[in-house]
Short mmCIF file of C-alpha atoms and ligand atoms in Angstrom, two decimals:
data_model
loop_
_atom_site.label_atom_id
_atom_site.label_comp_id
_atom_site.label_asym_id
_atom_site.label_seq_id
_atom_site.Cartn_x
_atom_site.Cartn_y
_atom_site.Cartn_z
CA UNK A 11 -6.28 -5.25 16.42
CA UNK A 12 -6.07 -2.36 18.89
CA UNK A 13 -3.04 -1.14 20.76
CA UNK A 14 -3.20 -1.72 24.54
CA UNK A 15 -3.60 1.94 24.95
CA UNK A 16 -6.86 2.03 22.87
CA UNK A 17 -8.04 -1.23 24.33
CA UNK A 18 -7.85 0.50 27.71
CA UNK A 19 -9.54 3.73 26.54
CA UNK A 20 -12.46 1.44 24.89
CA UNK A 21 -13.04 -0.35 28.23
CA UNK A 22 -12.44 1.87 31.13
CA UNK A 23 -15.87 3.21 32.32
CA UNK A 24 -14.87 4.84 35.53
CA UNK A 25 -15.08 8.57 36.39
CA UNK A 26 -12.25 10.60 34.57
CA UNK A 27 -11.49 8.11 32.02
CA UNK A 28 -12.21 9.14 28.26
CA UNK A 29 -14.98 6.32 27.76
CA UNK A 30 -16.45 6.96 31.44
CA UNK A 31 -16.74 10.51 30.66
CA UNK A 32 -18.75 9.69 27.40
CA UNK A 33 -20.86 7.17 29.07
CA UNK A 34 -22.03 9.73 31.77
CA UNK A 35 -23.81 11.68 29.00
CA UNK A 36 -26.56 8.76 29.05
CA UNK A 37 -29.55 7.67 31.11
CA UNK A 38 -29.46 4.07 32.29
CA UNK A 39 -31.73 1.59 33.97
CA UNK A 40 -30.75 1.33 37.71
CA UNK A 41 -33.57 -0.99 39.04
CA UNK A 42 -36.92 -2.46 37.93
CA UNK A 43 -39.86 -0.49 39.05
CA UNK A 44 -41.61 -3.52 40.49
CA UNK A 45 -38.58 -4.33 42.73
CA UNK A 46 -38.78 -0.90 44.19
CA UNK A 47 -42.44 -1.41 44.89
CA UNK A 48 -41.60 -4.65 46.64
CA UNK A 49 -38.82 -2.98 48.72
CA UNK A 50 -38.17 0.70 48.39
CA UNK A 51 -34.62 0.89 48.91
CA UNK A 52 -32.09 -0.95 46.73
CA UNK A 53 -28.32 -0.70 46.22
CA UNK A 54 -27.22 0.24 42.63
CA UNK A 55 -23.85 0.24 40.79
CA UNK A 56 -23.31 2.19 37.45
CA UNK A 57 -20.00 2.98 35.61
CA UNK A 58 -18.13 2.32 38.72
CA UNK A 59 -20.21 4.34 41.22
CA UNK A 60 -21.97 2.90 44.07
CA UNK A 61 -25.41 4.36 44.78
CA UNK A 62 -28.59 3.98 46.68
CA UNK A 63 -31.95 4.11 44.76
CA UNK A 64 -35.14 4.44 46.69
CA UNK A 65 -38.91 5.25 46.25
CA UNK A 66 -40.91 7.28 48.59
CA UNK A 67 -44.48 6.56 49.39
CA UNK A 68 -45.68 9.50 47.04
CA UNK A 69 -44.03 7.59 44.03
CA UNK A 70 -40.94 10.10 43.95
CA UNK A 71 -37.74 8.25 43.26
CA UNK A 72 -34.27 9.19 44.50
CA UNK A 73 -30.70 8.20 43.73
CA UNK A 74 -27.83 9.30 45.99
CA UNK A 75 -24.17 8.26 46.56
CA UNK A 76 -24.20 5.10 48.66
CA UNK A 77 -21.95 6.09 51.56
CA UNK A 78 -23.46 8.35 54.18
CA UNK A 79 -21.56 11.53 54.65
CA UNK A 80 -21.38 11.11 58.39
CA UNK A 81 -19.27 8.11 58.84
CA UNK A 82 -19.78 6.16 55.72
CA UNK A 83 -22.28 3.55 56.34
CA UNK A 84 -24.41 2.31 53.35
CA UNK A 85 -27.55 4.18 52.80
CA UNK A 86 -28.57 0.98 50.91
CA UNK A 87 -29.57 -0.35 54.33
CA UNK A 88 -31.40 2.98 55.18
CA UNK A 89 -35.25 3.72 56.10
CA UNK A 90 -37.48 5.06 53.30
CA UNK A 91 -39.43 7.88 54.89
CA UNK A 92 -41.84 10.55 53.49
CA UNK A 93 -39.20 13.06 53.08
CA UNK A 94 -36.32 11.05 52.04
CA UNK A 95 -34.00 8.36 53.05
CA UNK A 96 -32.61 7.99 56.74
CA UNK A 97 -29.19 6.37 57.38
CA UNK A 98 -29.63 3.04 59.35
CA UNK A 99 -26.67 3.85 61.41
CA UNK A 100 -27.32 7.21 63.38
CA UNK A 101 -30.39 8.29 61.55
CA UNK A 102 -29.13 11.21 59.35
CA UNK A 103 -32.09 12.16 57.04
CA UNK A 104 -31.46 13.08 53.29
CA UNK A 105 -33.81 14.56 50.64
CA UNK A 106 -33.89 13.15 47.06
CA UNK A 107 -31.89 16.21 46.29
CA UNK A 108 -29.03 15.16 48.50
CA UNK A 109 -29.72 17.69 51.27
CA UNK A 110 -29.20 16.63 54.71
CA UNK A 111 -32.42 17.33 56.78
CA UNK A 112 -32.02 15.95 60.02
CA UNK A 113 -29.07 14.79 62.36
CA UNK A 114 -31.16 13.32 65.27
CA UNK A 115 -28.24 12.52 67.50
CA UNK A 116 -27.03 16.25 67.60
CA UNK A 117 -28.67 18.63 69.82
CA UNK A 118 -30.54 21.77 68.29
CA UNK A 119 -27.28 23.89 68.87
CA UNK A 120 -24.79 21.27 67.49
CA UNK A 121 -26.65 20.41 64.42
CA UNK A 122 -24.99 21.16 61.11
CA UNK A 123 -27.32 19.48 58.70
CA UNK A 124 -27.78 22.74 56.42
CA UNK A 125 -24.01 22.18 55.61
CA UNK A 126 -24.28 18.66 54.63
CA UNK A 127 -25.05 17.79 50.97
CA UNK A 128 -24.42 14.32 49.39
CA UNK A 129 -24.09 13.42 45.77
CA UNK A 130 -27.55 13.35 44.28
CA UNK A 131 -28.80 12.33 40.71
CA UNK A 132 -31.83 12.57 38.61
CA UNK A 133 -34.00 9.54 38.30
CA UNK A 134 -37.00 8.80 36.12
CA UNK A 135 -39.45 5.90 35.62
CA UNK A 136 -39.91 4.63 32.07
CA UNK A 137 -41.41 1.00 30.84
CA UNK A 138 -41.33 -0.55 34.19
CA UNK A 139 -37.69 0.48 34.79
CA UNK A 140 -36.09 3.16 36.83
CA UNK A 141 -33.52 5.16 35.03
CA UNK A 142 -30.60 7.35 36.51
CA UNK A 143 -28.30 9.96 35.11
CA UNK A 144 -24.76 10.55 36.51
CA UNK A 145 -23.57 13.06 34.11
CA UNK A 146 -23.08 16.86 33.91
CA UNK A 147 -25.85 19.43 33.68
CA UNK A 148 -27.96 20.45 31.97
CA UNK A 149 -29.52 16.92 32.33
CA UNK A 150 -30.46 15.62 28.48
CA UNK A 151 -33.97 14.14 27.88
CA UNK A 152 -34.55 10.53 28.90
CA UNK A 153 -34.96 9.05 25.23
CA UNK A 154 -38.44 7.20 25.28
CA UNK A 155 -37.55 4.48 22.66
CA UNK A 156 -40.88 3.02 21.25
CA UNK A 157 -40.58 -0.43 23.24
CA UNK A 158 -40.55 1.27 26.42
CA UNK A 159 -43.68 3.26 25.90
CA UNK A 160 -46.04 0.55 24.49
CA UNK A 161 -49.10 -0.02 26.45
CA UNK A 162 -50.97 -2.83 24.52
CA UNK A 163 -48.17 -5.48 25.00
CA UNK A 164 -47.08 -7.99 27.43
CA UNK A 165 -43.61 -7.53 28.85
CA UNK A 166 -41.18 -9.97 30.26
CA UNK A 167 -37.59 -9.21 31.48
CA UNK A 168 -34.74 -11.77 31.95
CA UNK A 169 -31.39 -10.57 33.15
CA UNK A 170 -27.91 -11.78 34.25
CA UNK A 171 -25.10 -9.87 35.74
CA UNK A 172 -21.91 -11.02 33.81
CA UNK A 173 -18.30 -10.67 34.88
CA UNK A 174 -17.26 -8.85 31.72
CA UNK A 175 -16.82 -5.54 30.20
CA UNK A 176 -19.72 -4.23 28.23
CA UNK A 177 -17.93 -3.22 25.01
CA UNK A 178 -17.23 -6.90 23.88
CA UNK A 179 -21.13 -7.55 24.31
CA UNK A 180 -21.81 -4.24 22.11
CA UNK A 181 -19.26 -5.59 19.52
CA UNK A 182 -21.53 -8.67 19.22
CA UNK A 183 -24.42 -6.34 18.28
CA UNK A 184 -22.92 -5.44 14.98
CA UNK A 185 -21.67 -8.84 14.29
CA UNK A 186 -24.21 -10.41 12.08
CA UNK A 187 -22.29 -13.49 10.97
CA UNK A 188 -21.90 -15.05 14.34
CA UNK A 189 -25.79 -15.92 14.26
CA UNK A 190 -25.05 -18.72 11.52
CA UNK A 191 -22.23 -20.11 13.34
CA UNK A 192 -22.79 -19.49 17.25
CA UNK A 193 -26.77 -19.91 16.98
CA UNK A 194 -26.72 -22.37 14.00
CA UNK A 195 -23.84 -24.63 13.65
CA UNK A 196 -22.74 -24.63 17.21
CA UNK A 197 -26.18 -24.53 18.49
CA UNK A 198 -27.23 -27.51 16.59
CA UNK A 199 -24.01 -29.55 17.50
CA UNK A 200 -25.00 -29.23 21.13
CA UNK A 201 -28.90 -29.62 20.66
CA UNK A 202 -28.73 -32.67 18.59
CA UNK A 203 -26.73 -34.37 21.06
CA UNK A 204 -29.20 -33.41 23.79
CA UNK A 205 -32.03 -34.61 21.69
CA UNK A 206 -33.47 -31.19 21.17
CA UNK A 207 -34.91 -29.84 18.03
CA UNK A 208 -32.40 -27.98 15.62
CA UNK A 209 -32.66 -24.00 15.56
CA UNK A 210 -33.78 -23.85 11.99
CA UNK A 211 -34.01 -20.06 11.29
CA UNK A 212 -30.69 -19.31 12.73
CA UNK A 213 -28.66 -21.44 10.40
CA UNK A 214 -28.84 -19.68 7.04
CA UNK A 215 -25.82 -18.60 5.44
CA UNK A 216 -25.00 -14.93 5.20
CA UNK A 217 -24.40 -13.63 1.50
CA UNK A 218 -23.70 -9.95 2.56
CA UNK A 219 -23.85 -7.69 5.53
CA UNK A 220 -24.07 -3.80 5.68
CA UNK A 221 -24.04 -1.29 8.52
CA UNK A 222 -25.66 2.28 8.51
CA UNK A 223 -25.03 5.04 10.90
CA UNK A 224 -28.14 6.85 12.02
CA UNK A 225 -29.16 9.33 14.86
CA UNK A 226 -29.10 6.73 17.62
CA UNK A 227 -26.49 4.36 16.61
CA UNK A 228 -25.82 1.77 13.87
CA UNK A 229 -28.27 -0.32 11.89
CA UNK A 230 -27.11 -3.85 10.85
CA UNK A 231 -28.50 -5.53 7.99
CA UNK A 232 -27.83 -8.96 6.29
CA UNK A 233 -28.79 -10.69 3.17
CA UNK A 234 -29.14 -14.59 3.61
CA UNK A 235 -28.67 -17.20 1.04
CA UNK A 236 -32.01 -17.59 -0.92
CA UNK A 237 -33.30 -14.23 0.11
CA UNK A 238 -34.28 -11.30 -2.23
CA UNK A 239 -33.07 -7.71 -1.62
CA UNK A 240 -36.65 -6.73 -0.42
CA UNK A 241 -36.36 -9.23 2.47
CA UNK A 242 -36.83 -7.36 5.95
CA UNK A 243 -33.14 -8.74 7.04
CA UNK A 244 -31.86 -6.47 4.12
CA UNK A 245 -34.33 -3.73 3.78
CA UNK A 246 -34.85 -3.02 7.28
CA UNK A 247 -32.30 -4.66 9.63
CA UNK A 248 -32.17 -3.65 13.42
CA UNK A 249 -30.31 -1.21 15.35
CA UNK A 250 -27.54 -1.07 17.87
CA UNK A 251 -28.70 1.69 20.05
CA UNK A 252 -25.51 3.85 21.08
CA UNK A 253 -23.74 3.31 23.48
CA UNK A 254 -25.27 0.30 25.20
CA UNK A 255 -28.47 -1.31 23.73
CA UNK A 256 -29.68 -3.15 20.67
CA UNK A 257 -33.33 -3.71 19.52
CA UNK A 258 -34.03 -7.12 18.01
CA UNK A 259 -37.01 -9.57 17.77
CA UNK A 260 -39.24 -10.78 14.82
CA UNK A 261 -42.87 -11.34 14.38
CA UNK A 262 -44.78 -10.35 17.56
CA UNK A 263 -41.76 -10.46 19.71
CA UNK A 264 -39.69 -7.34 20.33
CA UNK A 265 -36.68 -7.12 22.64
CA UNK A 266 -34.40 -4.40 23.67
CA UNK A 267 -31.12 -5.95 25.02
CA UNK A 268 -29.71 -3.66 27.48
CA UNK A 269 -25.93 -4.02 28.37
CA UNK A 270 -25.60 -1.72 31.57
CA UNK A 271 -21.83 -1.05 32.34
CA UNK A 272 -21.72 -1.50 36.05
CA UNK A 273 -17.98 -1.15 36.20
CA UNK A 274 -15.07 -2.31 33.91
CA UNK A 275 -15.69 -5.83 34.39
CA UNK A 276 -19.29 -6.22 35.22
CA UNK A 277 -22.31 -5.86 32.94
CA UNK A 278 -25.83 -6.00 33.84
CA UNK A 279 -27.38 -7.70 30.70
CA UNK A 280 -31.22 -7.20 30.57
CA UNK A 281 -33.36 -9.02 28.02
CA UNK A 282 -36.54 -6.64 28.03
CA UNK A 283 -39.26 -8.14 25.81
CA UNK A 284 -42.56 -7.17 24.67
CA UNK A 285 -45.18 -9.55 23.23
CA UNK A 286 -48.32 -8.91 21.13
CA UNK A 287 -49.50 -11.92 19.47
CA UNK A 288 -51.59 -11.06 16.33
CA UNK A 289 -55.30 -11.47 16.52
CA UNK A 290 -55.51 -11.96 20.22
CA UNK A 291 -56.86 -9.60 22.73
CA UNK A 292 -54.33 -9.45 25.43
CA UNK A 293 -55.60 -9.22 28.90
CA UNK A 294 -53.96 -6.19 30.83
CA UNK A 295 -50.71 -6.92 32.52
CA UNK A 296 -50.36 -5.11 35.77
CA UNK A 297 -46.78 -5.63 36.36
CA UNK A 298 -44.31 -7.96 34.56
CA UNK A 299 -41.81 -10.55 35.90
CA UNK A 300 -38.04 -10.00 35.98
CA UNK A 301 -36.10 -13.05 36.37
CA UNK A 302 -32.47 -13.99 36.62
CA UNK A 303 -31.42 -16.18 33.68
CA UNK A 304 -29.08 -19.16 34.47
CA UNK A 305 -25.96 -19.30 32.06
CA UNK A 306 -23.63 -21.91 34.16
CA UNK A 307 -24.74 -25.22 35.25
CA UNK A 308 -23.74 -26.82 38.79
CA UNK A 309 -20.32 -27.76 37.63
CA UNK A 310 -19.63 -24.17 36.39
CA UNK A 311 -19.88 -25.03 32.65
CA UNK A 312 -21.56 -22.53 30.22
CA UNK A 313 -25.37 -23.62 29.53
CA UNK A 314 -25.27 -23.54 25.77
CA UNK A 315 -28.53 -25.07 24.56
CA UNK A 316 -30.16 -21.67 24.35
CA UNK A 317 -29.55 -18.64 22.10
CA UNK A 318 -28.40 -16.07 24.78
CA UNK A 319 -26.33 -18.71 26.79
CA UNK A 320 -24.39 -19.20 23.66
CA UNK A 321 -23.93 -15.40 23.37
CA UNK A 322 -22.92 -15.45 27.01
CA UNK A 323 -20.59 -18.29 26.42
CA UNK A 324 -18.70 -16.31 23.62
CA UNK A 325 -18.54 -13.07 25.58
CA UNK A 326 -17.52 -14.53 28.89
CA UNK A 327 -14.71 -16.74 27.17
CA UNK A 328 -13.22 -13.66 25.54
CA UNK A 329 -12.30 -12.67 29.08
CA UNK A 330 -13.08 -10.02 31.54
CA UNK A 331 -11.71 -7.47 29.13
CA UNK A 332 -10.58 -9.17 25.74
CA UNK A 333 -6.92 -8.62 24.78
CA UNK A 334 -7.71 -6.78 21.64
CA UNK A 335 -3.91 -6.64 20.96
CA UNK A 336 -4.08 -10.34 19.99
CA UNK A 337 -7.10 -10.35 17.71
CA UNK A 338 -6.95 -10.66 13.94
CA UNK A 339 -9.92 -8.94 12.26
CA UNK A 340 -11.41 -9.69 8.83
CA UNK A 341 -13.93 -8.29 6.50
CA UNK A 342 -16.79 -9.88 8.48
CA UNK A 343 -15.76 -7.62 11.26
CA UNK A 344 -16.50 -4.35 9.54
CA UNK A 345 -19.28 -3.67 11.90
CA UNK A 346 -16.92 -3.91 15.09
CA UNK A 347 -14.45 -1.96 13.43
CA UNK A 348 -17.21 0.83 12.63
CA UNK A 349 -18.52 0.61 16.32
CA UNK A 350 -15.06 1.49 17.68
CA UNK A 351 -14.57 4.22 15.38
CA UNK A 352 -17.95 5.67 16.60
CA UNK A 353 -16.87 5.25 20.05
CA UNK A 354 -13.55 7.15 19.69
CA UNK A 355 -15.30 9.87 17.44
CA UNK A 356 -17.82 10.56 20.46
CA UNK A 357 -15.11 10.45 23.06
CA UNK A 358 -13.50 13.41 21.14
CA UNK A 359 -16.80 15.15 20.85
CA UNK A 360 -17.30 14.99 24.58
CA UNK A 361 -13.65 16.29 25.09
CA UNK A 362 -14.62 19.14 22.71
CA UNK A 363 -17.54 19.94 24.90
CA UNK A 364 -20.29 18.81 22.39
CA UNK A 365 -23.20 16.18 22.87
CA UNK A 366 -22.21 12.89 21.84
CA UNK A 367 -24.40 10.45 19.54
CA UNK A 368 -28.04 10.00 20.55
CA UNK A 369 -28.04 12.71 23.31
CA UNK A 370 -31.38 14.42 23.14
CA UNK A 371 -32.23 18.06 24.23
CA UNK A 372 -35.65 18.29 22.63
CA UNK A 373 -38.36 16.94 24.88
CA UNK A 374 -40.87 16.65 21.94
CA UNK A 375 -38.52 14.54 19.84
CA UNK A 376 -37.38 12.37 22.90
CA UNK A 377 -41.30 11.61 23.65
CA UNK A 378 -41.42 8.37 21.27
CA UNK A 379 -38.59 7.30 19.20
CA UNK A 380 -39.40 4.75 16.59
CA UNK A 381 -36.78 1.99 16.03
CA UNK A 382 -37.76 -0.04 13.12
CA UNK A 383 -36.78 -3.72 13.18
CA UNK A 384 -37.46 -6.75 10.82
CA UNK A 385 -40.91 -8.25 11.22
CA UNK A 386 -40.32 -11.50 9.12
CA UNK A 387 -36.78 -12.21 10.78
CA UNK A 388 -34.54 -14.73 8.91
CA UNK A 389 -37.49 -15.36 6.61
CA UNK A 390 -38.81 -17.48 9.63
CA UNK A 391 -42.32 -16.16 10.09
CA UNK A 392 -44.08 -17.55 13.03
CA UNK A 393 -41.30 -20.29 13.23
CA UNK A 394 -39.02 -17.47 14.47
CA UNK A 395 -41.52 -16.55 17.33
CA UNK A 396 -41.69 -20.08 18.53
CA UNK A 397 -37.93 -20.65 18.58
CA UNK A 398 -37.75 -17.67 20.81
CA UNK A 399 -40.11 -19.39 23.29
CA UNK A 400 -38.21 -22.72 23.30
CA UNK A 401 -34.73 -22.11 22.35
CA UNK A 402 -34.04 -18.47 23.96
CA UNK A 403 -33.91 -17.21 27.40
CA UNK A 404 -37.58 -16.66 27.75
CA UNK A 405 -38.03 -20.41 28.38
CA UNK A 406 -36.78 -19.31 31.99
CA UNK A 407 -39.67 -16.82 32.31
CA UNK A 408 -42.18 -17.52 35.17
CA UNK A 409 -45.00 -16.73 32.76
CA UNK A 410 -43.49 -18.97 29.88
CA UNK A 411 -46.79 -21.13 29.93
CA UNK A 412 -49.02 -18.08 29.65
CA UNK A 413 -46.84 -16.74 26.67
CA UNK A 414 -47.00 -20.19 24.83
CA UNK A 415 -50.76 -20.15 25.26
CA UNK A 416 -51.05 -16.80 23.93
CA UNK A 417 -48.88 -17.53 20.69
CA UNK A 418 -50.90 -20.61 20.31
CA UNK A 419 -54.20 -18.51 20.37
CA UNK A 420 -52.67 -16.21 17.71
CA UNK A 421 -51.68 -19.19 15.62
CA UNK A 422 -55.25 -20.67 15.81
CA UNK A 423 -56.75 -17.17 14.96
CA UNK A 424 -54.33 -17.09 11.92
CA UNK A 425 -55.40 -20.57 10.85
CA UNK A 426 -59.03 -19.69 11.07
CA UNK A 427 -58.54 -16.57 9.17
CA UNK A 428 -56.54 -18.45 6.33
CA UNK A 429 -59.26 -20.94 6.15
CA UNK A 430 -61.92 -18.27 5.91
CA UNK A 431 -60.08 -16.51 3.19
CA UNK A 432 -59.52 -19.76 1.07
CA UNK A 433 -63.15 -20.40 1.58
CA UNK A 434 -64.03 -17.01 0.04
CA UNK A 435 -62.03 -17.89 -3.26
S1 FES B 501 -23.03 6.92 59.16
FE1 FES B 501 -25.04 7.55 58.61
S2 FES B 501 -25.86 8.51 60.19
FE2 FES B 501 -23.90 8.07 60.98
FE1 FE2 B 502 -26.08 -13.80 19.33
#
């Protein structure tokens, strides 16, 4: 349970709030690269700030405050030009550094563009995402987590804009036992009624859970019934990447779950996946699809027959901001309690003028950050991969048939290898 005051600190992301100031020390995805290639000007919103993100012909990115300093029209309806973005209303032109370059409706004598500067923020491209930073200088390094840097994989990204605060989604990232109930018992209750196969690998009982703090967040580990302590789930686990991501996956599927805090009660939930089925030569993938994942049906009911739909049901029904004064935590909530402690500790760090957890200043160290996760997830082997292609959000991907073919090929290659090996015995 939290006091009302602490619940508000934990969930307010705007400028000048305690958490908001902590969150402004990190880089966030603000757009998909492919979307800006399709159309070079997009509105973005991040920790309560309205922004415009754009791409110039030479590939330079820019991110500015959305409202034009002239008479406040939206630059998200601006014109991308070689030097910057031109407001759609009266044509003021802004460079990516926020400097006003032209006021075409003014005469040469009356122009005052040199005195006009709008809010401008650093932007970088990484892994098919455009990342922005809203915080103070000096600007930290953009951490290049492994999954965003791999070149020999196929990518796939589903997303949903959820009407809730991001912190309850992060609490779910340190809540191992929900898997056996939400994705096991509840999922099977729903799926058997629909005539769908039961989710096998998710149903195993948790014997114990553990959490370890590390340089970029918290690793969570679990021991399931029947497993020995050298199982990947216990030995390796997977990380919550502070303050807004979690890396998961199993087998040839890796996924960064990104929970971008848009404002106090909106979160952009991105399921950024990579696939590298073993024994298959992957054809190169020029760009990857991003697609909206449906989570409500036509009657407004939650869609709960797939994994992330079940998570979304739990998060959304907790409320836009859960009333944590009314909760009752137990031993199984140890990870949730730890996450809150880490958040409050890092709020204090920022207040003391220190860098919070995971903020990087060393370009070399930020170049490629390894985030180990389980390979054999829940002891499921290839079954886990297949469940992710049928009973998780990837089923909505426009390239799902292609992905299934690639995994089927991998299975064939595996079988061929196995029979060759047994033939050699
Ligand atoms: S409002 Fe943008 S140029 Fe007038
Ligand atoms: Fe879950």
